[in-house]
Amino acid sequence: DTGVSQNPRHKITKRGQNVTFRCDPISEHNRLYWYRQTLGQGPEFLTYFQNEAQLEKSRLLSDRFSAERPKGSFSTLEIQRTEQGDSAMYLCASSLGLAGGIDEQFFGPGTRLTVL
Amino acid sequence: DAKTTQPNSMESNEEEPVHLPCNHSTISGTDYIHWYRQLPSQGPEYVIHGLTSNVNNRMASLAIAEDRKSSTLILHRATLRDAAVYYCILRDIGTASKLTFGTGTRLQVTL
């Protein structure tokens, strides 16, 4: 299977704990995106990388959130001192980075975070 | 980003065509119209995109109004597997970054 993979698929944690999620994009894709989705809402953009460079961060990405993409391959999203409001599905997507507004994004299955 | 408006939900019978509307009255000349869908418990997946002309692919057709202020995603024969949330998204021709999702249209398909 050469699609986008995310691990873990589910994470339950207690408030105040740190969590880290991993995303493995499609191998030839330059761009990698993180989105967050809460129940009944569409996904909301968090951040994206062009290779290893983080090019845009949403205002939703508070100081407790950090994302990395070392060597331009897999990416990790870490949430420090989790809060109950962080409970959501965290989606990763990757794309070739084509210009012209035609760049198709391929999404992973997501990591569902529950903060107790 | 220019805004899109979609009905919250629609229903269809299996094997019948479905027309999912999207209004985007503030669309700019450099915005592509994209459609993604999200099946239950899955990440979104690309369906189709267009700029000015109508488009067809193996999944669906996209009909774009002449003034580009609205578009319609057409599923020619809905199946139970097409039950999903469908998102209409505008993307500027000069940028290839984030997708801005609304709340989409939840399509129910019944036997």
mmCIF file of C-alpha atoms in Angstrom:
data_model
loop_
_atom_site.group_PDB
_atom_site.id
_atom_site.type_symbol
_atom_site.label_atom_id
_atom_site.label_comp_id
_atom_site.label_asym_id
_atom_site.label_seq_id
_atom_site.Cartn_x
_atom_site.Cartn_y
_atom_site.Cartn_z
ATOM 1 C CA ASP A 1 0.000 0.000 0.000
ATOM 2 C CA THR A 2 1.571 3.303 -1.088
ATOM 3 C CA GLY A 3 -0.947 5.681 0.465
ATOM 4 C CA VAL A 4 -0.482 8.103 3.349
ATOM 5 C CA SER A 5 -0.191 6.336 6.685
ATOM 6 C CA GLN A 6 -0.678 7.711 10.173
ATOM 7 C CA ASN A 7 0.182 6.277 13.560
ATOM 8 C CA PRO A 8 -1.303 5.707 15.970
ATOM 9 C CA ARG A 9 -4.869 5.517 14.708
ATOM 10 C CA HIS A 10 -6.278 6.204 18.151
ATOM 11 C CA LYS A 11 -4.778 7.880 21.190
ATOM 12 C CA ILE A 12 -6.363 8.365 24.589
ATOM 13 C CA THR A 13 -4.472 10.551 27.025
ATOM 14 C CA LYS A 14 -5.001 12.454 30.215
ATOM 15 C CA ARG A 15 -5.111 16.207 30.316
ATOM 16 C CA GLY A 16 -1.652 17.673 30.711
ATOM 17 C CA GLN A 17 0.192 14.841 29.003
ATOM 18 C CA ASN A 18 2.225 15.223 25.806
ATOM 19 C CA VAL A 19 1.334 13.265 22.677
ATOM 20 C CA THR A 20 3.102 12.767 19.359
ATOM 21 C CA PHE A 21 1.612 11.613 16.073
ATOM 22 C CA ARG A 22 3.449 10.396 13.010
ATOM 23 C CA CYS A 23 2.607 10.746 9.331
ATOM 24 C CA ASP A 24 4.303 8.913 6.481
ATOM 25 C CA PRO A 25 3.446 10.585 3.163
ATOM 26 C CA ILE A 26 3.462 9.089 -0.309
ATOM 27 C CA SER A 27 7.154 8.737 -1.068
ATOM 28 C CA GLU A 28 7.548 11.102 -4.026
ATOM 29 C CA HIS A 29 5.390 13.865 -2.533
ATOM 30 C CA ASN A 30 7.136 17.122 -1.617
ATOM 31 C CA ARG A 31 4.336 18.693 0.375
ATOM 32 C CA LEU A 32 2.910 17.475 3.634
ATOM 33 C CA TYR A 33 -0.077 18.984 5.448
ATOM 34 C CA TRP A 34 -1.644 18.648 8.869
ATOM 35 C CA TYR A 35 -5.347 19.299 9.475
ATOM 36 C CA ARG A 36 -7.588 18.961 12.511
ATOM 37 C CA GLN A 37 -11.233 17.905 12.369
ATOM 38 C CA THR A 38 -13.800 18.082 15.142
ATOM 39 C CA LEU A 39 -17.182 16.381 15.076
ATOM 40 C CA GLY A 40 -19.550 17.766 12.467
ATOM 41 C CA GLN A 41 -17.004 20.170 11.007
ATOM 42 C CA GLY A 42 -14.791 20.048 7.952
ATOM 43 C CA PRO A 43 -11.040 19.678 8.415
ATOM 44 C CA GLU A 44 -9.158 22.820 9.465
ATOM 45 C CA PHE A 45 -5.667 23.541 8.187
ATOM 46 C CA LEU A 46 -2.892 23.546 10.776
ATOM 47 C CA THR A 47 0.421 23.661 8.912
ATOM 48 C CA TYR A 48 2.291 22.460 5.852
ATOM 49 C CA PHE A 49 5.801 21.591 4.740
ATOM 50 C CA GLN A 50 7.573 21.839 1.420
ATOM 51 C CA ASN A 51 10.219 19.150 1.833
ATOM 52 C CA GLU A 52 11.684 19.871 5.293
ATOM 53 C CA ALA A 53 10.708 23.551 5.410
ATOM 54 C CA GLN A 54 7.592 24.536 7.340
ATOM 55 C CA LEU A 55 6.066 27.186 5.084
ATOM 56 C CA GLU A 56 2.781 28.091 6.737
ATOM 57 C CA LYS A 57 1.229 27.761 10.165
ATOM 58 C CA SER A 58 -2.370 28.471 11.060
ATOM 59 C CA ARG A 59 -3.302 30.657 14.009
ATOM 60 C CA LEU A 60 -4.963 27.478 15.317
ATOM 61 C CA LEU A 61 -1.473 26.114 15.957
ATOM 62 C CA SER A 62 -0.825 27.376 19.465
ATOM 63 C CA ASP A 63 2.554 27.321 21.174
ATOM 64 C CA ARG A 64 1.715 23.891 22.553
ATOM 65 C CA PHE A 65 1.736 22.428 19.044
ATOM 66 C CA SER A 66 4.890 21.720 17.098
ATOM 67 C CA ALA A 67 5.426 19.918 13.825
ATOM 68 C CA GLU A 68 8.577 18.689 12.192
ATOM 69 C CA ARG A 69 9.542 17.007 8.968
ATOM 70 C CA PRO A 70 13.180 16.032 9.267
ATOM 71 C CA LYS A 71 14.850 15.168 5.964
ATOM 72 C CA GLY A 72 11.650 15.923 4.130
ATOM 73 C CA SER A 73 10.190 12.485 4.641
ATOM 74 C CA PHE A 74 7.875 11.559 7.534
ATOM 75 C CA SER A 75 6.437 14.209 9.821
ATOM 76 C CA THR A 76 5.546 14.366 13.490
ATOM 77 C CA LEU A 77 2.981 16.542 15.227
ATOM 78 C CA GLU A 78 3.470 16.991 18.955
ATOM 79 C CA ILE A 79 0.968 18.477 21.365
ATOM 80 C CA GLN A 80 2.317 19.445 24.754
ATOM 81 C CA ARG A 81 0.203 19.762 27.902
ATOM 82 C CA THR A 82 -2.912 18.473 26.180
ATOM 83 C CA GLU A 83 -6.283 20.035 26.945
ATOM 84 C CA GLN A 84 -9.754 18.574 26.490
ATOM 85 C CA GLY A 85 -10.286 20.990 23.585
ATOM 86 C CA ASP A 86 -7.509 19.226 21.700
ATOM 87 C CA SER A 87 -9.730 16.168 21.286
ATOM 88 C CA ALA A 88 -10.188 15.793 17.531
ATOM 89 C CA MET A 89 -9.187 13.805 14.476
ATOM 90 C CA TYR A 90 -5.745 14.846 13.240
ATOM 91 C CA LEU A 91 -5.393 14.327 9.509
ATOM 92 C CA CYS A 92 -2.238 14.280 7.441
ATOM 93 C CA ALA A 93 -2.137 14.777 3.682
ATOM 94 C CA SER A 94 0.585 14.875 1.076
ATOM 95 C CA SER A 95 0.869 16.164 -2.483
ATOM 96 C CA LEU A 96 3.315 16.619 -5.329
ATOM 97 C CA GLY A 97 3.303 20.393 -4.902
ATOM 98 C CA LEU A 98 2.106 21.201 -8.397
ATOM 99 C CA ALA A 99 1.561 24.844 -9.164
ATOM 100 C CA GLY A 100 -1.596 26.384 -10.490
ATOM 101 C CA GLY A 101 -4.163 25.415 -7.875
ATOM 102 C CA ILE A 102 -4.468 21.882 -9.244
ATOM 103 C CA ASP A 103 -2.413 20.079 -6.628
ATOM 104 C CA GLU A 104 -4.360 17.021 -5.437
ATOM 105 C CA GLN A 105 -3.950 16.191 -1.780
ATOM 106 C CA PHE A 106 -3.987 12.593 -0.604
ATOM 107 C CA PHE A 107 -5.178 12.112 2.951
ATOM 108 C CA GLY A 108 -4.309 9.524 5.528
ATOM 109 C CA PRO A 109 -6.896 7.825 7.757
ATOM 110 C CA GLY A 110 -6.225 10.190 10.648
ATOM 111 C CA THR A 111 -5.321 9.862 14.312
ATOM 112 C CA ARG A 112 -8.227 10.250 16.699
ATOM 113 C CA LEU A 113 -7.143 11.944 19.928
ATOM 114 C CA THR A 114 -9.260 11.804 23.053
ATOM 115 C CA VAL A 115 -8.127 13.893 26.013
ATOM 116 C CA LEU A 116 -9.734 12.852 29.307
ATOM 117 C CA ASP B 1 -10.344 32.841 0.624
ATOM 118 C CA ALA B 2 -13.576 33.098 -1.305
ATOM 119 C CA LYS B 3 -16.482 31.395 0.442
ATOM 120 C CA THR B 4 -18.652 28.510 -0.746
ATOM 121 C CA THR B 5 -22.193 27.651 0.314
ATOM 122 C CA GLN B 6 -23.610 24.138 0.193
ATOM 123 C CA PRO B 7 -26.785 22.510 1.514
ATOM 124 C CA ASN B 8 -26.217 20.690 4.794
ATOM 125 C CA SER B 9 -27.665 17.426 3.568
ATOM 126 C CA MET B 10 -29.219 15.671 0.585
ATOM 127 C CA GLU B 11 -30.796 12.295 -0.004
ATOM 128 C CA SER B 12 -30.787 10.094 -3.044
ATOM 129 C CA ASN B 13 -32.023 6.686 -4.072
ATOM 130 C CA GLU B 14 -29.485 4.156 -5.212
ATOM 131 C CA GLU B 15 -28.893 3.966 -8.962
ATOM 132 C CA GLU B 16 -30.280 7.474 -9.497
ATOM 133 C CA PRO B 17 -28.295 10.586 -10.470
ATOM 134 C CA VAL B 18 -27.377 13.082 -7.772
ATOM 135 C CA HIS B 19 -26.753 16.774 -8.294
ATOM 136 C CA LEU B 20 -24.847 18.450 -5.462
ATOM 137 C CA PRO B 21 -24.912 22.250 -5.723
ATOM 138 C CA CYS B 22 -22.340 24.772 -4.582
ATOM 139 C CA ASN B 23 -22.610 28.550 -4.617
ATOM 140 C CA HIS B 24 -19.478 30.665 -4.787
ATOM 141 C CA SER B 25 -20.657 34.127 -5.734
ATOM 142 C CA THR B 26 -17.394 35.820 -4.699
ATOM 143 C CA ILE B 27 -15.189 33.537 -6.802
ATOM 144 C CA SER B 28 -12.251 35.284 -8.429
ATOM 145 C CA GLY B 29 -10.992 34.710 -11.930
ATOM 146 C CA THR B 30 -7.999 32.804 -10.594
ATOM 147 C CA ASP B 31 -9.917 30.317 -8.414
ATOM 148 C CA TYR B 32 -10.170 26.658 -9.323
ATOM 149 C CA ILE B 33 -13.247 24.795 -8.085
ATOM 150 C CA HIS B 34 -12.345 21.569 -6.306
ATOM 151 C CA TRP B 35 -14.525 18.837 -4.835
ATOM 152 C CA TYR B 36 -13.430 16.412 -2.168
ATOM 153 C CA ARG B 37 -15.500 13.851 -0.323
ATOM 154 C CA GLN B 38 -15.098 12.161 3.027
ATOM 155 C CA LEU B 39 -16.453 8.678 3.522
ATOM 156 C CA PRO B 40 -17.328 7.629 7.081
ATOM 157 C CA SER B 41 -14.261 7.101 9.273
ATOM 158 C CA GLN B 42 -11.848 8.029 6.473
ATOM 159 C CA GLY B 43 -9.801 11.041 5.424
ATOM 160 C CA PRO B 44 -11.097 13.203 2.571
ATOM 161 C CA GLU B 45 -10.430 12.133 -0.991
ATOM 162 C CA TYR B 46 -10.198 14.160 -4.186
ATOM 163 C CA VAL B 47 -13.150 13.905 -6.551
ATOM 164 C CA ILE B 48 -12.739 16.430 -9.352
ATOM 165 C CA HIS B 49 -11.728 20.002 -10.152
ATOM 166 C CA GLY B 50 -12.345 22.569 -12.875
ATOM 167 C CA LEU B 51 -11.772 26.183 -13.829
ATOM 168 C CA THR B 52 -14.280 27.240 -16.469
ATOM 169 C CA SER B 53 -15.335 24.277 -18.590
ATOM 170 C CA ASN B 54 -17.353 21.281 -17.489
ATOM 171 C CA VAL B 55 -15.213 18.313 -16.498
ATOM 172 C CA ASN B 56 -15.749 14.555 -16.422
ATOM 173 C CA ASN B 57 -13.754 11.803 -14.782
ATOM 174 C CA ARG B 58 -14.418 8.258 -13.683
ATOM 175 C CA MET B 59 -15.945 9.364 -10.393
ATOM 176 C CA ALA B 60 -18.159 12.288 -11.342
ATOM 177 C CA SER B 61 -18.889 15.263 -13.552
ATOM 178 C CA LEU B 62 -18.504 18.914 -12.674
ATOM 179 C CA ALA B 63 -20.809 21.438 -14.267
ATOM 180 C CA ILE B 64 -19.701 25.056 -13.894
ATOM 181 C CA ALA B 65 -22.077 27.954 -14.500
ATOM 182 C CA GLU B 66 -21.129 30.378 -17.220
ATOM 183 C CA ASP B 67 -20.591 33.188 -14.703
ATOM 184 C CA ARG B 68 -18.701 30.721 -12.443
ATOM 185 C CA LYS B 69 -20.731 31.793 -9.428
ATOM 186 C CA SER B 70 -22.044 28.293 -8.904
ATOM 187 C CA SER B 71 -21.184 24.720 -9.778
ATOM 188 C CA THR B 72 -22.771 21.299 -9.506
ATOM 189 C CA LEU B 73 -21.150 17.974 -8.789
ATOM 190 C CA ILE B 74 -22.974 15.205 -10.598
ATOM 191 C CA LEU B 75 -22.842 11.568 -9.572
ATOM 192 C CA HIS B 76 -24.426 9.758 -12.485
ATOM 193 C CA ARG B 77 -25.597 6.678 -10.593
ATOM 194 C CA ALA B 78 -25.376 6.909 -6.843
ATOM 195 C CA THR B 79 -24.438 3.785 -4.922
ATOM 196 C CA LEU B 80 -24.424 3.108 -1.195
ATOM 197 C CA ARG B 81 -20.657 3.608 -1.302
ATOM 198 C CA ASP B 82 -21.168 7.217 -2.377
ATOM 199 C CA ALA B 83 -22.682 8.111 0.995
ATOM 200 C CA ALA B 84 -20.253 10.728 2.288
ATOM 201 C CA VAL B 85 -19.760 14.402 3.067
ATOM 202 C CA TYR B 86 -18.982 16.321 -0.118
ATOM 203 C CA TYR B 87 -16.924 19.505 0.098
ATOM 204 C CA CYS B 88 -16.760 22.249 -2.521
ATOM 205 C CA ILE B 89 -13.497 24.203 -2.195
ATOM 206 C CA LEU B 90 -12.004 27.147 -4.073
ATOM 207 C CA ARG B 91 -8.254 27.212 -4.685
ATOM 208 C CA ASP B 92 -6.338 30.110 -6.152
ATOM 209 C CA ILE B 93 -4.435 29.351 -9.350
ATOM 210 C CA GLY B 94 -1.295 30.914 -7.918
ATOM 211 C CA THR B 95 -1.122 28.905 -4.712
ATOM 212 C CA ALA B 96 -0.945 25.174 -4.170
ATOM 213 C CA SER B 97 -1.168 24.987 -0.424
ATOM 214 C CA LYS B 98 -3.937 24.505 2.089
ATOM 215 C CA LEU B 99 -7.493 23.369 1.435
ATOM 216 C CA THR B 100 -10.168 25.432 3.162
ATOM 217 C CA PHE B 101 -13.086 23.140 3.962
ATOM 218 C CA GLY B 102 -16.580 24.286 4.863
ATOM 219 C CA THR B 103 -19.121 21.987 6.481
ATOM 220 C CA GLY B 104 -20.006 20.318 3.180
ATOM 221 C CA THR B 105 -23.100 18.400 2.117
ATOM 222 C CA ARG B 106 -23.854 15.080 3.759
ATOM 223 C CA LEU B 107 -25.236 12.752 1.086
ATOM 224 C CA GLN B 108 -27.423 9.864 2.179
ATOM 225 C CA VAL B 109 -28.079 7.098 -0.326
ATOM 226 C CA THR B 110 -30.928 4.705 0.264
ATOM 227 C CA LEU B 111 -32.047 1.495 -1.406
#
